[in-house]
């Protein structure tokens, strides 16, 4: 029957002299009474005596000499591989660098880490190089034969969008390639970022619209600016393009784009900003026809707050025709006021 | 530690391999005996011996003469044996018994035995002990040898092997249980 007071482990600890003081005494007292534990320790003693017959073998001094020589050879070999290992700071650095190559698994891991780091650096470098070199980017897009047309167009749009804010982009031409004057007609924009490219898209395409806005404001060729303003007008997105129209109307040095911009804003004369811009055009635009057009647009509004402006034109405009036209408008406003009263 | 040993260690610390070779000659026998105890196999013992002295040389700069040189070497060897062979569970001779050399045959037997029957019984017993110890895992065997043959305290073993006392006890109890079940027929004879 097994003893419930002491476990086998406790008796083993007792046998191996691991119990001290009270614990040891307690086991000794218990063993006097417990046959099971006594038998266990008796067997443990016999087991210990049996193992004492095990001998420590003797190895030939010749074997030891051979082993010692091999150890020295290996140490010499290690030092030859890293000859500077014991010479100061440089040695420590070399030692650290050498360590990753000391085992195949370390060497493989190091190479893998270097490869990944190289990839990341390469990617960052390539990325910055491409962004600093639009020509390289354009060539890259044009040369990727594995890309579908949609993919290439998408990339081109991204590129055009990215370079719109810089002076790198030059819009070479804008043409309608499909549909007519509807708001969703297909537009092809030829542009140049060191290398010529073109992209095609609807007038609802934000990139196309951005390129057109850019062209309307910055293209050197007035014809292209005219066409860009016209396309923006056809997009029927007045709110989004208002600033471009007004900027062209007030600042373009050529009359063509200004006329086109004036046409674009005519139907929105109720807008305060448009009205203010037309007042400035009426008073300051160097082109008589444009001033006349502005006068007609403002005159049709019947807005009495414009009377001082019309009066100024009637009094001091360099063109007699405009003066006459302004006086007619003032007379009409006067008659209308009289009828009301 | 003798002055001569101290001088050799200092020279070896400075990179003098001849001094280190002399240290190996002085301590080699004890180290090999211990390696054989741990591994119970000449091939594994040779590997452990060499790994130990290589590590000793590489770490010699860290030896501060705060303990006996052999104690320091023993600690290094115990750690290698305990951790390096952890994944192997048992040493290599169990995997290829043909190549193995039972430890009682390491030494050459010279001359004729005086009592051939007793000699044969003794050899059979040693073989049985050898076989039983070889069935232990490397950790169980190392802990058992440190405790049973070397009489080290469990706390001391735990410190040497850098593990907890509970782990040491666990290995010890399992080792004793396994050995007793394997060797019972041999020691039961003496009980009758």
Coordinates of C-alpha atoms in Angstrom, one line a residue:
Chain A
X1 CA 0.0 0.0 0.0
X2 CA 1.3 3.4 -0.9
X3 CA 2.2 6.0 1.7
X4 CA -0.1 9.0 1.8
X5 CA 2.2 11.2 3.9
X6 CA 5.2 11.5 1.7
X7 CA 5.5 11.5 -2.0
X8 CA 8.2 9.7 -3.9
X9 CA 9.9 13.0 -4.7
X10 CA 10.2 13.9 -1.0
X11 CA 11.8 10.6 -0.3
X12 CA 14.2 11.1 -3.2
X13 CA 15.1 14.5 -1.9
X14 CA 15.7 12.9 1.5
X15 CA 17.9 10.2 -0.1
X16 CA 20.0 12.8 -2.0
X17 CA 20.5 14.9 1.2
X18 CA 18.3 17.8 -0.1
X19 CA 16.2 18.0 3.1
X20 CA 17.4 19.9 6.1
X21 CA 16.4 20.4 9.7
X22 CA 12.8 19.7 10.6
X23 CA 11.9 18.2 7.2
X24 CA 14.7 15.7 7.4
X25 CA 13.8 14.7 10.9
X26 CA 10.2 14.3 10.0
X27 CA 11.1 11.9 7.2
X28 CA 13.4 10.0 9.4
X29 CA 10.7 9.6 12.1
X30 CA 8.2 8.6 9.5
X31 CA 10.4 6.0 7.9
X32 CA 10.7 4.2 11.3
X33 CA 7.0 3.6 11.2
X34 CA 6.2 3.3 7.5
X35 CA 7.1 0.1 5.8
X36 CA 6.3 1.4 2.4
X37 CA 8.8 4.3 2.7
X38 CA 11.3 2.1 4.3
X39 CA 11.1 -0.3 1.4
X40 CA 11.4 2.5 -1.0
X41 CA 14.6 3.9 0.5
X42 CA 16.0 0.4 0.8
X43 CA 15.5 0.0 -3.0
X44 CA 16.9 3.4 -3.5
X45 CA 20.1 2.4 -1.6
X46 CA 20.4 -0.8 -3.6
X47 CA 19.9 1.2 -6.8
X48 CA 22.6 3.7 -5.8
X49 CA 25.1 0.9 -4.9
X50 CA 24.4 -0.7 -8.3
X51 CA 25.2 2.6 -10.1
X52 CA 28.4 2.9 -8.1
X53 CA 29.7 0.0 -10.1
X54 CA 29.7 2.2 -13.1
X55 CA 33.3 3.3 -13.8
X56 CA 34.7 6.5 -15.2
X57 CA 36.5 5.4 -18.3
X58 CA 40.0 6.4 -19.2
X59 CA 40.7 7.9 -22.5
X60 CA 44.1 7.4 -24.1
X61 CA 46.4 10.5 -23.8
X62 CA 47.0 10.1 -27.5
X63 CA 43.3 10.7 -28.2
X64 CA 43.4 13.8 -26.0
X65 CA 46.6 15.1 -27.8
X66 CA 44.9 14.7 -31.2
X67 CA 41.8 16.5 -29.9
X68 CA 43.9 19.3 -28.5
X69 CA 45.7 19.7 -31.8
X70 CA 42.4 19.9 -33.6
X71 CA 41.2 22.6 -31.3
X72 CA 44.3 24.7 -31.8
X73 CA 44.0 24.2 -35.6
X74 CA 40.4 25.4 -35.6
X75 CA 41.3 28.4 -33.5
X76 CA 44.2 29.3 -35.9
X77 CA 41.8 28.8 -38.8
X78 CA 39.3 31.2 -37.2
X79 CA 41.9 33.8 -36.6
X80 CA 43.2 33.5 -40.2
X81 CA 39.7 34.1 -41.5
X82 CA 39.5 37.3 -39.4
X83 CA 43.2 38.3 -39.1
X84 CA 42.6 41.7 -37.5
X85 CA 40.2 40.3 -34.9
X86 CA 42.5 41.1 -32.0
X87 CA 43.7 44.5 -33.0
X88 CA 41.7 47.3 -31.4
X89 CA 38.6 49.0 -32.4
X90 CA 38.8 48.1 -36.1
X91 CA 39.1 44.5 -35.1
X92 CA 35.9 44.8 -33.1
X93 CA 34.1 46.3 -36.0
X94 CA 35.3 43.6 -38.4
X95 CA 34.4 41.0 -35.8
X96 CA 30.8 42.4 -35.7
X97 CA 30.7 42.4 -39.5
X98 CA 32.2 39.0 -39.7
X99 CA 29.7 37.5 -37.2
X100 CA 26.8 37.4 -39.6
X101 CA 28.8 35.3 -42.0
X102 CA 30.1 32.8 -39.4
X103 CA 27.2 30.4 -40.0
X104 CA 25.3 29.7 -43.2
X105 CA 22.0 30.5 -41.6
X106 CA 23.3 33.9 -40.5
X107 CA 24.9 34.5 -43.8
X108 CA 21.6 33.7 -45.6
X109 CA 19.6 35.9 -43.2
X110 CA 22.1 38.8 -43.7
X111 CA 21.9 38.5 -47.4
X112 CA 18.1 38.5 -47.3
X113 CA 18.1 41.5 -45.0
X114 CA 20.5 43.3 -47.3
X115 CA 18.4 42.4 -50.4
X116 CA 15.2 43.8 -48.8
X117 CA 17.0 47.0 -47.6
X118 CA 18.4 47.4 -51.1
X119 CA 15.0 47.0 -52.6
X120 CA 13.6 49.7 -50.2
X121 CA 16.4 52.1 -50.9
X122 CA 16.2 51.4 -54.6
X123 CA 12.5 52.0 -54.6
X124 CA 12.9 55.3 -52.7
X125 CA 15.7 56.4 -54.9
X126 CA 13.9 55.5 -58.1
X127 CA 10.7 57.1 -56.8
X128 CA 12.5 60.4 -56.1
X129 CA 14.4 60.2 -59.4
X130 CA 11.2 59.7 -61.4
X131 CA 9.4 62.6 -59.6
X132 CA 12.4 64.8 -60.3
X133 CA 12.6 63.7 -63.9
X134 CA 9.3 63.9 -65.7
X135 CA 10.9 62.8 -69.0
X136 CA 12.0 59.6 -67.4
X137 CA 8.5 59.0 -66.1
X138 CA 6.9 59.8 -69.4
X139 CA 9.4 57.4 -71.2
X140 CA 8.6 54.7 -68.6
X141 CA 4.8 55.0 -69.2
X142 CA 5.2 54.9 -73.0
X143 CA 7.6 52.0 -73.0
X144 CA 5.6 49.6 -70.8
X145 CA 4.2 47.4 -73.6
X146 CA 2.6 45.0 -71.1
X147 CA 0.2 47.7 -69.9
X148 CA -3.3 48.0 -71.4
X149 CA -4.4 51.2 -73.0
X150 CA -6.7 51.9 -70.0
X151 CA -3.8 51.4 -67.6
X152 CA -1.6 53.6 -69.6
X153 CA -4.2 56.3 -69.9
X154 CA -4.8 56.1 -66.1
X155 CA -1.1 56.5 -65.5
X156 CA -0.8 59.4 -67.8
X157 CA -3.6 61.2 -66.1
X158 CA -1.9 60.7 -62.8
X159 CA 1.3 62.1 -64.3
X160 CA -0.5 65.1 -65.8
X161 CA -2.3 65.7 -62.6
X162 CA 0.9 65.6 -60.6
X163 CA 2.8 68.0 -63.0
X164 CA 0.0 70.4 -63.4
X165 CA 1.2 72.6 -60.6
X166 CA 4.8 72.8 -61.9
X167 CA 6.1 74.4 -65.0
X168 CA 7.1 71.1 -66.5
X169 CA 3.9 70.5 -68.3
X170 CA 3.0 72.1 -71.6
X171 CA -0.4 71.5 -73.2
X172 CA 0.3 71.1 -76.9
X173 CA -3.2 70.8 -78.2
X174 CA -6.8 70.1 -77.2
X175 CA -9.2 68.5 -79.7
X176 CA -12.6 66.9 -79.6
X177 CA -12.3 63.4 -80.8
X178 CA -15.9 62.3 -80.2
X179 CA -19.3 63.7 -79.8
X180 CA -20.1 67.4 -80.2
X181 CA -20.6 70.2 -77.9
X182 CA -22.3 68.1 -75.3
X183 CA -21.0 68.2 -71.8
X184 CA -19.7 64.6 -72.0
X185 CA -17.8 64.9 -75.3
X186 CA -14.4 63.1 -75.6
X187 CA -11.5 65.4 -75.4
X188 CA -7.9 64.6 -76.4
X189 CA -5.3 66.7 -74.7
X190 CA -1.8 66.6 -76.2
X191 CA 0.7 67.6 -73.6
X192 CA 4.3 67.5 -73.1
X193 CA 6.4 66.7 -70.1
X194 CA 9.8 66.8 -71.7
X195 CA 8.3 64.0 -73.9
X196 CA 5.1 64.3 -75.7
X197 CA 2.1 62.4 -74.5
X198 CA -1.7 62.5 -75.0
X199 CA -4.6 61.5 -72.9
X200 CA -8.2 61.0 -73.7
X201 CA -11.2 61.4 -71.5
X202 CA -14.6 62.9 -71.0
X203 CA -15.3 66.4 -69.9
X204 CA -16.3 65.0 -66.6
X205 CA -12.9 63.6 -66.0
X206 CA -11.2 65.6 -63.3
X207 CA -7.7 65.2 -64.8
X208 CA -8.9 66.3 -68.2
X209 CA -10.6 69.3 -66.6
X210 CA -7.4 70.1 -64.6
X211 CA -5.3 70.0 -67.8
X212 CA -7.8 72.3 -69.5
X213 CA -7.8 74.8 -66.6
X214 CA -4.0 74.7 -66.7
X215 CA -4.0 75.3 -70.4
X216 CA -6.6 78.1 -70.2
X217 CA -4.4 80.0 -67.7
X218 CA -0.9 79.2 -68.7
X219 CA -0.7 78.0 -72.3
X220 CA 1.5 80.3 -74.4
X221 CA -0.6 79.9 -77.5
X222 CA -3.8 82.1 -77.3
X223 CA -5.6 79.8 -79.6
X224 CA -5.0 76.9 -77.2
X225 CA -6.2 79.1 -74.3
X226 CA -9.4 79.9 -76.2
X227 CA -10.0 76.3 -76.9
X228 CA -9.4 75.3 -73.3
X229 CA -11.9 78.0 -72.1
X230 CA -14.4 76.8 -74.6
X231 CA -14.0 73.2 -73.5
X232 CA -14.4 74.2 -69.8
X233 CA -17.5 76.1 -70.8
X234 CA -18.9 73.0 -72.6
X235 CA -18.3 70.9 -69.5
X236 CA -21.1 72.8 -67.9
X237 CA -19.3 73.0 -64.6
X238 CA -19.5 76.7 -64.0
X239 CA -19.0 76.6 -60.3
X240 CA -15.8 74.6 -60.6
X241 CA -14.5 76.7 -63.5
X242 CA -15.6 80.2 -62.4
X243 CA -12.3 81.2 -61.1
X244 CA -10.5 80.2 -64.2
X245 CA -13.1 82.1 -66.4
X246 CA -12.8 85.2 -64.3
X247 CA -9.0 85.0 -64.2
X248 CA -8.9 84.7 -68.0
X249 CA -11.5 87.5 -68.4
X250 CA -9.6 89.9 -66.3
X251 CA -5.9 89.0 -66.9
X252 CA -5.4 87.4 -70.3
X253 CA -3.4 89.6 -72.5
X254 CA -5.0 88.4 -75.7
X255 CA -8.6 89.4 -76.6
X256 CA -9.5 85.9 -77.9
X257 CA -9.5 84.1 -74.6
X258 CA -11.1 87.0 -72.9
X259 CA -14.0 87.0 -75.3
X260 CA -14.4 83.2 -74.8
X261 CA -14.3 83.7 -71.0
X262 CA -16.9 86.5 -71.3
X263 CA -19.2 84.1 -73.2
X264 CA -18.7 81.5 -70.6
X265 CA -19.8 83.7 -67.8
X266 CA -22.6 85.7 -69.6
X267 CA -25.5 83.5 -68.5
X268 CA -24.2 83.7 -64.9
X269 CA -24.3 87.4 -64.6
X270 CA -26.5 87.1 -61.6
X271 CA -23.5 85.9 -59.7
X272 CA -22.0 88.7 -57.7
X273 CA -18.4 87.8 -58.5
X274 CA -19.2 87.6 -62.2
X275 CA -21.0 91.0 -62.0
X276 CA -18.0 92.6 -60.3
X277 CA -15.7 91.2 -62.9
X278 CA -17.9 92.4 -65.8
X279 CA -17.9 95.9 -64.2
X280 CA -14.1 95.9 -64.3
X281 CA -14.0 94.6 -67.9
X282 CA -16.5 97.4 -68.9
X283 CA -14.3 100.1 -67.3
X284 CA -10.9 98.7 -68.0
X285 CA -10.7 96.2 -70.9
X286 CA -8.6 97.7 -73.7
X287 CA -10.7 95.9 -76.4
X288 CA -13.8 97.9 -77.4
X289 CA -15.7 94.9 -78.5
X290 CA -15.2 93.2 -75.2
X291 CA -16.3 96.3 -73.3
X292 CA -19.3 96.5 -75.6
X293 CA -20.2 92.9 -74.9
X294 CA -19.8 93.4 -71.2
X295 CA -22.0 96.5 -71.4
X296 CA -24.8 94.5 -73.2
X297 CA -24.6 91.7 -70.7
X298 CA -24.8 94.1 -67.7
X299 CA -27.4 96.3 -69.4
X300 CA -29.8 93.4 -69.8
X301 CA -29.8 92.8 -66.1
X302 CA -31.8 96.0 -65.5
X303 CA -29.9 96.3 -62.2
X304 CA -30.2 99.9 -61.0
X305 CA -27.1 99.6 -58.8
X306 CA -25.1 99.6 -62.1
X307 CA -26.3 103.1 -63.1
X308 CA -23.1 104.8 -61.9
X309 CA -21.0 102.4 -63.9
X310 CA -23.1 103.0 -67.0
X311 CA -22.9 106.8 -66.4
X312 CA -19.1 106.5 -66.2
X313 CA -19.0 104.7 -69.5
X314 CA -21.4 107.2 -71.1
X315 CA -19.3 110.1 -69.8
X316 CA -15.7 108.9 -70.3
X317 CA -15.3 105.8 -72.5
X318 CA -12.9 106.3 -75.4
X319 CA -15.4 104.8 -77.8
X320 CA -18.3 107.0 -78.8
X321 CA -20.3 103.9 -79.8
X322 CA -19.9 102.6 -76.3
X323 CA -20.9 106.0 -74.9
X324 CA -24.0 106.0 -77.0
X325 CA -24.9 102.5 -76.0
X326 CA -24.4 103.3 -72.3
X327 CA -26.7 106.3 -72.7
X328 CA -29.3 104.1 -74.3
X329 CA -29.2 101.7 -71.4
X330 CA -29.4 104.5 -68.9
X331 CA -32.4 105.9 -70.8
X332 CA -34.1 102.5 -70.7
X333 CA -33.5 102.2 -67.0
X334 CA -34.9 105.7 -66.5
X335 CA -38.0 104.9 -68.5
X336 CA -38.6 101.7 -66.7
X337 CA -38.3 103.5 -63.4
X338 CA -40.7 106.1 -64.6
X339 CA -43.3 103.5 -65.6
X340 CA -43.0 101.9 -62.2
X341 CA -43.6 105.2 -60.4
Chain B
X1 CA 44.9 27.6 -8.7
X2 CA 48.7 27.3 -9.0
X3 CA 50.8 30.3 -10.1
X4 CA 51.8 28.3 -13.2
X5 CA 48.1 27.8 -14.2
X6 CA 47.5 31.5 -13.6
X7 CA 50.4 32.5 -15.7
X8 CA 49.2 30.2 -18.5
X9 CA 45.7 31.6 -18.4
X10 CA 47.0 35.2 -18.6
X11 CA 49.2 34.3 -21.5
X12 CA 46.3 32.5 -23.2
X13 CA 44.1 35.6 -22.6
X14 CA 46.7 37.6 -24.5
X15 CA 46.3 35.2 -27.5
X16 CA 49.1 32.8 -26.8
X17 CA 47.9 29.5 -28.2
X18 CA 50.8 27.5 -26.9
X19 CA 49.8 28.5 -23.4
X20 CA 46.3 27.5 -24.1
X21 CA 47.5 24.1 -25.5
X22 CA 49.3 23.6 -22.2
X23 CA 46.1 24.4 -20.3
X24 CA 44.3 21.8 -22.4
X25 CA 47.0 19.2 -21.6
X26 CA 46.6 20.0 -17.9
X27 CA 42.8 19.9 -17.7
X28 CA 42.1 17.7 -20.7
X29 CA 41.7 14.5 -18.8
X30 CA 39.2 15.8 -16.3
X31 CA 37.3 17.5 -19.0
X32 CA 37.2 14.4 -21.2
X33 CA 36.1 12.2 -18.2
X34 CA 33.3 14.6 -17.6
X35 CA 32.3 14.7 -21.2
X36 CA 32.1 10.9 -21.2
X37 CA 30.0 11.0 -18.1
X38 CA 27.6 13.4 -19.8
X39 CA 27.5 11.8 -23.2
X40 CA 28.3 8.1 -22.4
X41 CA 29.8 7.9 -25.9
X42 CA 33.3 8.6 -27.1
X43 CA 32.2 10.2 -30.4
X44 CA 29.9 12.7 -28.6
X45 CA 32.4 13.1 -25.8
X46 CA 35.1 14.2 -28.3
X47 CA 32.7 16.7 -29.9
X48 CA 31.7 18.1 -26.5
X49 CA 35.4 18.2 -25.5
X50 CA 36.3 20.3 -28.5
X51 CA 33.3 22.5 -28.4
X52 CA 34.0 23.2 -24.7
X53 CA 37.7 24.2 -25.2
X54 CA 36.8 26.3 -28.3
X55 CA 34.3 28.2 -26.2
X56 CA 36.7 28.4 -23.3
X57 CA 39.3 30.1 -25.6
X58 CA 36.8 32.5 -27.2
X59 CA 35.5 33.5 -23.7
X60 CA 38.8 33.4 -21.9
X61 CA 38.9 37.2 -21.8
X62 CA 35.9 37.0 -19.5
X63 CA 37.6 34.8 -16.9
X64 CA 38.3 37.0 -13.8
X65 CA 40.0 34.4 -11.6
X66 CA 37.1 34.5 -9.2
X67 CA 36.7 30.7 -9.3
X68 CA 38.8 27.7 -10.0
X69 CA 39.6 27.4 -13.7
X70 CA 38.2 23.9 -13.9
X71 CA 34.9 25.1 -12.3
X72 CA 34.6 27.7 -15.0
X73 CA 35.4 25.2 -17.7
X74 CA 32.9 22.7 -16.2
X75 CA 30.2 25.3 -16.2
X76 CA 30.8 26.0 -19.9
X77 CA 30.7 22.3 -20.8
X78 CA 27.6 21.7 -18.8
X79 CA 25.8 24.5 -20.5
X80 CA 26.9 23.3 -24.0
X81 CA 25.8 19.7 -23.1
X82 CA 22.5 20.9 -21.6
X83 CA 21.5 23.4 -24.2
X84 CA 23.2 22.3 -27.4
X85 CA 21.9 18.8 -27.3
X86 CA 18.4 19.9 -26.1
X87 CA 16.9 19.4 -29.5
X88 CA 18.7 16.2 -30.1
X89 CA 17.1 14.7 -26.9
X90 CA 19.7 12.0 -26.9
X91 CA 23.2 12.0 -28.1
X92 CA 24.0 10.7 -31.5
X93 CA 25.1 7.2 -30.7
X94 CA 21.5 6.2 -30.1
X95 CA 20.8 7.0 -33.7
X96 CA 23.7 5.0 -35.1
X97 CA 24.5 2.2 -32.7
X98 CA 27.0 0.7 -35.1
X99 CA 29.3 3.7 -34.9
X100 CA 29.0 4.0 -31.2
X101 CA 31.5 2.8 -28.6
X102 CA 30.1 1.6 -25.3
X103 CA 32.0 3.5 -22.7
X104 CA 33.4 0.5 -20.9
X105 CA 35.1 -0.5 -24.2
X106 CA 36.9 2.8 -24.6
X107 CA 39.8 1.7 -22.6
X108 CA 41.9 -1.2 -23.9
X109 CA 41.6 -4.4 -22.0
X110 CA 45.1 -5.7 -21.5
X111 CA 46.0 -9.2 -20.3
X112 CA 43.8 -12.1 -19.3
X113 CA 41.1 -11.7 -16.6
X114 CA 41.8 -13.5 -13.3
X115 CA 38.2 -14.6 -13.0
X116 CA 36.5 -14.8 -16.4
X117 CA 33.0 -15.5 -15.0
X118 CA 33.1 -12.6 -12.6
X119 CA 34.6 -10.5 -15.3
X120 CA 31.8 -11.4 -17.7
X121 CA 29.2 -10.6 -15.0
X122 CA 30.8 -7.2 -14.4
X123 CA 30.9 -6.4 -18.1
X124 CA 27.2 -7.4 -18.5
X125 CA 26.3 -5.1 -15.5
X126 CA 28.2 -2.2 -16.9
X127 CA 26.6 -2.7 -20.3
X128 CA 23.2 -2.7 -18.6
X129 CA 24.0 0.5 -16.8
X130 CA 25.3 2.0 -20.0
X131 CA 22.2 1.0 -21.9
X132 CA 19.9 2.4 -19.2
X133 CA 21.7 5.7 -18.9
X134 CA 21.7 6.0 -22.7
X135 CA 17.9 5.8 -22.7
X136 CA 17.7 9.1 -20.7
X137 CA 17.4 12.3 -22.5
X138 CA 20.5 14.5 -22.5
X139 CA 19.0 16.8 -19.8
X140 CA 17.9 14.0 -17.6
X141 CA 21.3 12.4 -17.8
X142 CA 23.2 15.5 -17.1
X143 CA 21.1 16.4 -14.1
X144 CA 21.3 12.8 -12.8
X145 CA 25.0 12.6 -13.2
X146 CA 25.5 16.0 -11.4
X147 CA 23.3 14.9 -8.6
X148 CA 24.0 11.2 -8.2
X149 CA 27.7 10.9 -9.1
X150 CA 28.9 14.4 -8.3
X151 CA 26.7 15.1 -5.3
X152 CA 25.9 18.6 -6.3
X153 CA 23.1 20.4 -4.6
X154 CA 19.9 21.0 -6.7
X155 CA 20.3 24.7 -6.3
X156 CA 23.9 24.5 -7.6
X157 CA 22.8 22.4 -10.6
X158 CA 20.1 24.9 -11.4
X159 CA 22.6 27.8 -11.3
X160 CA 25.1 25.9 -13.5
X161 CA 22.5 24.9 -16.1
X162 CA 20.7 28.3 -15.9
X163 CA 17.3 26.9 -15.2
X164 CA 14.9 26.6 -12.2
X165 CA 15.3 24.3 -9.3
X166 CA 11.9 22.9 -10.2
X167 CA 13.1 21.9 -13.6
X168 CA 16.2 20.2 -12.1
X169 CA 14.0 18.2 -9.7
X170 CA 11.7 17.2 -12.6
X171 CA 14.6 15.9 -14.7
X172 CA 16.1 14.1 -11.7
X173 CA 12.8 12.4 -10.6
X174 CA 12.1 11.3 -14.2
X175 CA 15.7 10.0 -14.6
X176 CA 15.6 8.0 -11.4
X177 CA 12.2 6.5 -12.2
X178 CA 13.3 5.5 -15.7
X179 CA 16.6 4.0 -14.5
X180 CA 15.0 2.1 -11.7
X181 CA 12.5 0.5 -14.1
X182 CA 15.3 -0.5 -16.4
X183 CA 17.8 -1.7 -13.8
X184 CA 15.4 -3.3 -11.3
X185 CA 16.3 -6.9 -12.1
X186 CA 20.0 -6.1 -11.3
X187 CA 19.6 -4.4 -7.9
X188 CA 16.7 -6.5 -6.7
X189 CA 19.1 -9.5 -6.5
X190 CA 20.9 -7.7 -3.7
X191 CA 17.7 -7.2 -1.8
X192 CA 16.8 -10.8 -1.6

